[in-house]
Coordinates of C-alpha atoms in Angstrom, one line a residue:
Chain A
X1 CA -69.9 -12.9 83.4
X2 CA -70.2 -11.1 79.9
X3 CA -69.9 -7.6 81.9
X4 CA -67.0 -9.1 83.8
X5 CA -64.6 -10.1 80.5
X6 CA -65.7 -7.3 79.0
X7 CA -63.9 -5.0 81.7
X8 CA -61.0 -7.1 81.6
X9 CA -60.4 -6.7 77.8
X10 CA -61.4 -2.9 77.9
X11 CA -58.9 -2.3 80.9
X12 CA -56.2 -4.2 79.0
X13 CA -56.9 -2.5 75.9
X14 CA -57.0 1.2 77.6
X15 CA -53.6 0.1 79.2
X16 CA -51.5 -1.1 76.2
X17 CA -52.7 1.8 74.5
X18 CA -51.1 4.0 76.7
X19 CA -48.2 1.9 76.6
X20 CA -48.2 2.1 72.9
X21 CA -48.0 5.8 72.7
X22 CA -45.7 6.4 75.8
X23 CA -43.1 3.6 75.5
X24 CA -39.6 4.0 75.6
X25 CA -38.8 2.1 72.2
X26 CA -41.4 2.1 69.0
X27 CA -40.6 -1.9 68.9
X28 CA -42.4 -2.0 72.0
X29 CA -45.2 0.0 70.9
X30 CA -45.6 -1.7 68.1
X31 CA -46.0 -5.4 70.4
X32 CA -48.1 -3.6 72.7
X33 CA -50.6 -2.3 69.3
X34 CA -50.6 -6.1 69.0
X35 CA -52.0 -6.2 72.3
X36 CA -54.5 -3.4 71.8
X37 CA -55.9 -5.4 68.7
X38 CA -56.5 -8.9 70.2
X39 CA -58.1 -7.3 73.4
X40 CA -60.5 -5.4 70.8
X41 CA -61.2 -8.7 68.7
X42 CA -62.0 -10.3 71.8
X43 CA -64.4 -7.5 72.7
X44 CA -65.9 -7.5 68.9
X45 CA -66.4 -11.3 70.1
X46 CA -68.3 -10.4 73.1
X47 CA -70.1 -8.1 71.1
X48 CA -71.5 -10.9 68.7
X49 CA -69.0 -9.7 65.5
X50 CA -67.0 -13.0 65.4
X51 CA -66.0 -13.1 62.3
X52 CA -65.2 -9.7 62.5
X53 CA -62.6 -10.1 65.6
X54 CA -61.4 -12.9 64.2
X55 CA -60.7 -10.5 60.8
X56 CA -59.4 -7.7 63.0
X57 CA -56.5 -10.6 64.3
X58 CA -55.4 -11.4 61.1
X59 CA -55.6 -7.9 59.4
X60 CA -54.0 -5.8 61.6
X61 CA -51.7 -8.6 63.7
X62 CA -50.8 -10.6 60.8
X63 CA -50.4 -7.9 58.0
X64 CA -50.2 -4.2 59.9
X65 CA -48.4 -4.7 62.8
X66 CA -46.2 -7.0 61.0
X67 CA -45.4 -4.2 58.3
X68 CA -44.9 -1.5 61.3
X69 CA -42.5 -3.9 62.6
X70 CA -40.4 -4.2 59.3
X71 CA -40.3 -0.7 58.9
X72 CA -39.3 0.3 62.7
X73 CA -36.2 -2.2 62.7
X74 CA -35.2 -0.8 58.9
X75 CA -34.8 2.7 60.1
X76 CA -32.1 3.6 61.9
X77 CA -33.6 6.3 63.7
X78 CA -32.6 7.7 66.9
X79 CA -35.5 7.4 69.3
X80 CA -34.4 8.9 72.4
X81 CA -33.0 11.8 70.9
X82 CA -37.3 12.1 69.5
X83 CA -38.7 11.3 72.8
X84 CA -37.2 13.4 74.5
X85 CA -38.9 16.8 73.7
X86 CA -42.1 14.9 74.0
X87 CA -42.9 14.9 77.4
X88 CA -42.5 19.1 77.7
X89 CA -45.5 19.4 76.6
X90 CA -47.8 17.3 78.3
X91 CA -50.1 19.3 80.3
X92 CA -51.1 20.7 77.0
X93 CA -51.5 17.1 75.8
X94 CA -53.8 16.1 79.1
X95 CA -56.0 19.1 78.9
X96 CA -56.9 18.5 75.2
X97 CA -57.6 14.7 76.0
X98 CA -59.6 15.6 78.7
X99 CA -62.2 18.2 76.5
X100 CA -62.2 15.7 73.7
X101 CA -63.4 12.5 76.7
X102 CA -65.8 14.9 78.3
X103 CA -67.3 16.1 74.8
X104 CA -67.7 12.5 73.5
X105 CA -69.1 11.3 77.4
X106 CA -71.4 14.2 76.8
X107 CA -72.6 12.9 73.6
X108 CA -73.0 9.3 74.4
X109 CA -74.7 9.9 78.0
X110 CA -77.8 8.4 77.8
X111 CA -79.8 5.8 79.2
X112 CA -78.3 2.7 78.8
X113 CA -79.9 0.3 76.1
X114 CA -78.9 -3.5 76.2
X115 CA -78.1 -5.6 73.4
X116 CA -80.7 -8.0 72.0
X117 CA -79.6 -11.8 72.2
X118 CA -76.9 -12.6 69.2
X119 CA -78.0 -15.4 66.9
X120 CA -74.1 -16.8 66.7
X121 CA -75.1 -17.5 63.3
X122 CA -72.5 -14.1 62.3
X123 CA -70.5 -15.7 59.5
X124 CA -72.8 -16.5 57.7
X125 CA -74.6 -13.7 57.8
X126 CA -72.5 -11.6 56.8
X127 CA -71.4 -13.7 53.7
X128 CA -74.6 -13.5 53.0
X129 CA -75.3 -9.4 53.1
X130 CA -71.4 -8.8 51.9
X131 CA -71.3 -10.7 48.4
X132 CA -75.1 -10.1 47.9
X133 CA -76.4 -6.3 49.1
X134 CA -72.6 -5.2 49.6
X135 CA -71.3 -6.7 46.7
X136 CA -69.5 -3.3 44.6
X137 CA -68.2 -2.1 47.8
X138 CA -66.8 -5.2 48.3
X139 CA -65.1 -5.1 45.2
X140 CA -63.5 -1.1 45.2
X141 CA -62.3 -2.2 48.5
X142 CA -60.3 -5.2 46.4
X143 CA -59.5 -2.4 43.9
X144 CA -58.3 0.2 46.6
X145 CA -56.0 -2.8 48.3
X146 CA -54.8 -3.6 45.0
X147 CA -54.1 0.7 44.3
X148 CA -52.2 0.4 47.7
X149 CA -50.3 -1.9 46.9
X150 CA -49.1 -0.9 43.9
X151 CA -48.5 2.6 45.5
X152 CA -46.1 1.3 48.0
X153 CA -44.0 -0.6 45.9
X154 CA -44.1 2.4 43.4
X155 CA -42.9 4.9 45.9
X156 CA -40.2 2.8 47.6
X157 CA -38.8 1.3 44.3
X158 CA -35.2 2.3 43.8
X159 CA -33.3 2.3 40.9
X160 CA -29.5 1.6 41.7
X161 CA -27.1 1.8 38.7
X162 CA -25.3 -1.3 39.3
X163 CA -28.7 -3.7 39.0
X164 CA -28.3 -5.9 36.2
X165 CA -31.7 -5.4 34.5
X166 CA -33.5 -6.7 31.3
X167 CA -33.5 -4.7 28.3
X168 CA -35.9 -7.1 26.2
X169 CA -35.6 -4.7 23.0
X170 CA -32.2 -5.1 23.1
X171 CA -31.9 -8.4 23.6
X172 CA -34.3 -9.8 21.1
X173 CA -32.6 -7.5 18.7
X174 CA -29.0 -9.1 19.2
X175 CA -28.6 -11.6 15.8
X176 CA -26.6 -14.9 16.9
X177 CA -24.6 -14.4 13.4
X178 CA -22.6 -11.5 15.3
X179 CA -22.6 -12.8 18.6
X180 CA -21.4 -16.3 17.9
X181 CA -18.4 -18.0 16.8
X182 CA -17.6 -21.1 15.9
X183 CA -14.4 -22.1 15.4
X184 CA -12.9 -25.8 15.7
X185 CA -9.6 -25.8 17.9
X186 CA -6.9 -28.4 17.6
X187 CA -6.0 -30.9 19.8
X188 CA -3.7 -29.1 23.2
X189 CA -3.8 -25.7 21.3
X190 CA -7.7 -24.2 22.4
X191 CA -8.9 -21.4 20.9
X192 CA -6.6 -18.9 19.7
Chain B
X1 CA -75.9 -13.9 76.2
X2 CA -75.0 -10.5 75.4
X3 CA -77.7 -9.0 78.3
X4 CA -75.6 -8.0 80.7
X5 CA -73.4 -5.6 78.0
X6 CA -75.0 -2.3 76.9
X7 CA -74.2 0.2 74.7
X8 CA -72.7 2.6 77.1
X9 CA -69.9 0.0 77.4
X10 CA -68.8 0.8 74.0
X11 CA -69.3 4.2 73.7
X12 CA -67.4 4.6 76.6
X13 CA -64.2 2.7 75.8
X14 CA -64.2 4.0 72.2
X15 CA -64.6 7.5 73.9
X16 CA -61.7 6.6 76.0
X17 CA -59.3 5.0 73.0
X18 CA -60.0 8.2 70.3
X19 CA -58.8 10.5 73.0
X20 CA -56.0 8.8 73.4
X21 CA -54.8 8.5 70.3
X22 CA -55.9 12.1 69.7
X23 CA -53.8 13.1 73.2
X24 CA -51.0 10.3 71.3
X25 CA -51.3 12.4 67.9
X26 CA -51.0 15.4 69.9
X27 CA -47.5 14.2 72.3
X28 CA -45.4 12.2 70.2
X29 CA -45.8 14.6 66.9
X30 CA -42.1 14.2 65.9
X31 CA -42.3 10.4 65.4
X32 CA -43.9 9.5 62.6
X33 CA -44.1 6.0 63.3
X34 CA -46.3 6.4 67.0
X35 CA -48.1 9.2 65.2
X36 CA -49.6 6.0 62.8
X37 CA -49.7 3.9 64.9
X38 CA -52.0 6.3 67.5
X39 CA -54.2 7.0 64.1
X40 CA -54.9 3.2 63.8
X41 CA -55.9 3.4 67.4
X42 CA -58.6 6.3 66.7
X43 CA -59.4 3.7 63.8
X44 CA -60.0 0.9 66.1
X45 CA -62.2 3.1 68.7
X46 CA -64.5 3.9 65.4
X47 CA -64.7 0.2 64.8
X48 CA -65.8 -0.5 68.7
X49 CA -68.2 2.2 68.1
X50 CA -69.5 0.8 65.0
X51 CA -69.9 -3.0 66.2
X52 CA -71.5 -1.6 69.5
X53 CA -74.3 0.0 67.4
X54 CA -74.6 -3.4 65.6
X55 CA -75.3 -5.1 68.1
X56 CA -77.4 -2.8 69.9
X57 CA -79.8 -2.3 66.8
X58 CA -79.0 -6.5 65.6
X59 CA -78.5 -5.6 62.3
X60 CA -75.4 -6.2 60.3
X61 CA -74.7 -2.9 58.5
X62 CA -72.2 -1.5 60.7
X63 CA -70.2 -4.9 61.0
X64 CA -70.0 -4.7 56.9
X65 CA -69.1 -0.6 57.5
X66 CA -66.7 -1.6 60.0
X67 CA -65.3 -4.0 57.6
X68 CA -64.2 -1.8 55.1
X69 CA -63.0 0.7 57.7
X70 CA -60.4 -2.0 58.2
X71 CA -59.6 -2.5 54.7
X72 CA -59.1 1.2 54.2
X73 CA -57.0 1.4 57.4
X74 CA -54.6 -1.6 56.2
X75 CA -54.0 0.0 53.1
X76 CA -53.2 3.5 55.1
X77 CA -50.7 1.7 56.9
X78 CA -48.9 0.5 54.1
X79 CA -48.9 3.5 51.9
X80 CA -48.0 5.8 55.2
X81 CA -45.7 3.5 56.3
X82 CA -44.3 3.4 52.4
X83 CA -44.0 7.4 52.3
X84 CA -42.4 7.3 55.7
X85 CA -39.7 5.2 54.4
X86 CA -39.1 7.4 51.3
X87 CA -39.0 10.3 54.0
X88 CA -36.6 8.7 55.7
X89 CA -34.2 8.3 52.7
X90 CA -34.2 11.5 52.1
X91 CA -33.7 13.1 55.7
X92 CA -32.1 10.3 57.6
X93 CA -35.0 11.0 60.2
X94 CA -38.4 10.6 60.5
X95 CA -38.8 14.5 62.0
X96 CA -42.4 16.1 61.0
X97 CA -41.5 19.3 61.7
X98 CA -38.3 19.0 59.3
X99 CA -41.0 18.6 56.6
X100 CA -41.8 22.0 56.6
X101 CA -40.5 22.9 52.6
X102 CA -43.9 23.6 51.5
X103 CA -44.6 26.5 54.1
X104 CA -45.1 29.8 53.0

């Protein structure tokens, strides 16, 4: 039964990866990555990493795919005009996929070793390893998330001229006695 | 519950995912955008790999490795997704091989 759902998310996965790197429109790819990474949490799930699928779902659906979205419908770009020169070298491609798979099947052929029984105890454990044993990579990873983010906004800040902006030295240094006036109009005349 | 998977499972579909997202590298080189997204593919066949192993050996170390391979993937994808934007400003197209200033 395992075996059996485990064929049906690694078939769907190999399929919408090909879909994500030969469809027509990056939009698509990008729904069909989404695809690709809830097939692979359900496999990490078969696998006994639950917490880890369920991680992979909201990482890379919620936040990654989300973020390659935004950024494929802000760019105008013209697609076909791209994919078009793609295909002409495909045999190339094909031939270089096929070396890499037979060098990695070459590697990983050997007798096949089954997987011990999973506690389903995999939360916890890892809570357990991650803030205790783990604990400083835990926190550079913070630090490098919090170095990427500050990156990205750094490098796609722009400065137009016509922004109204503060200028705190400026302002604190304006004196009410110059910029203030009081005066006390009449009655149907205002201010003069 | 897990006896009927073993680890050639996993090997063989993360096999099967890094070489297509080398082969997807390799094809769609112009568009920048496939080009990442291909790279988080090879990402997630190093994560299958890594969880596989887990399992097989029931020990947690290459769950926690796993984890931060997704932390330092997410924060790929924003700063290449960030630079590709800049790119684009720039160019008005997100051509690789228009980025060829540096070459000698």
């Amino acid at each position: 039964m395992i075996e059996f759902l485990f064929y049906i998310f690694a078939s769907v996965l190999i399929g919408s990866a090909a879909m994500v790197l030969f469809a027509r429109h990056p939009v698509h790819a990008v729904l069909f990555l989404i695809v690709c990474f809830f097939n692979a949490g359900a496999i990490f799930i078969l696998a006994g990493a639950e917490f880890l699928g369920m991680m992979l779902v909201i990482v890379y659906v919620g936040a990654v795919a989300v973020l390659f979205l935004f950024v494929v419908m802000m760019l105008d770009v013209d697609f076909a005009g791209l994919k078009a020169d793609m295909m002409r070298q495909w045999p190339l491609g094909l031939l270089l996929g096929m070396v890499l798979l037979l060098e990695i099947g070459l590697i990983g052929w050997s007798s096949p070793a089954a997987f011990p029984e999973a506690t389903g105890e995999n939360t916890r454990a890892i809570g357990r390893v991650l803030y205790t044993e783990y604990f400083l990579p835990f926190q550079v990873s913070g630090l490098l998330l919090l170095v990427a983010m500050t990156g990205a906004i750094v490098l796609t800040l722009r400065h137009k001229p016509d922004v109204k902006r503060q200028q705190i030295g400026q302002q604190l240094k304006r004196d009410p006695k110059q910029t203030v006036i009081l005066t006390n109009p009449k009655t149907g005349e205002g201010v003069g | 519950m897990n006896g009927a998977l073993t680890i050639q499972h996993f090997l063989a579909l993360s096999g099967l995912l890094f070489s297509m997202g080398v082969v997807g590298i390799y094809m769609n080189r112009r568009n920048i955008i496939v080009v990442l997204m291909a790279i988080e593919l090879m990402l997630l066949a190093v994560n299958i790999n890594f969880v596989g192993f887990a399992a097989l050996h029931g020990n947690l170390e290459g769950q926690i490795f796993s984890f931060f391979i997704l932390t330092v993937a997410a924060a790929e994808a924003a700063i290449g997704l960030a630079i590709l934007v800049i790119y684009f400003r720039k160019r008005g197209s997100i051509d690789i091989d228009a980025a060829s200033e540096l070459k000698g």
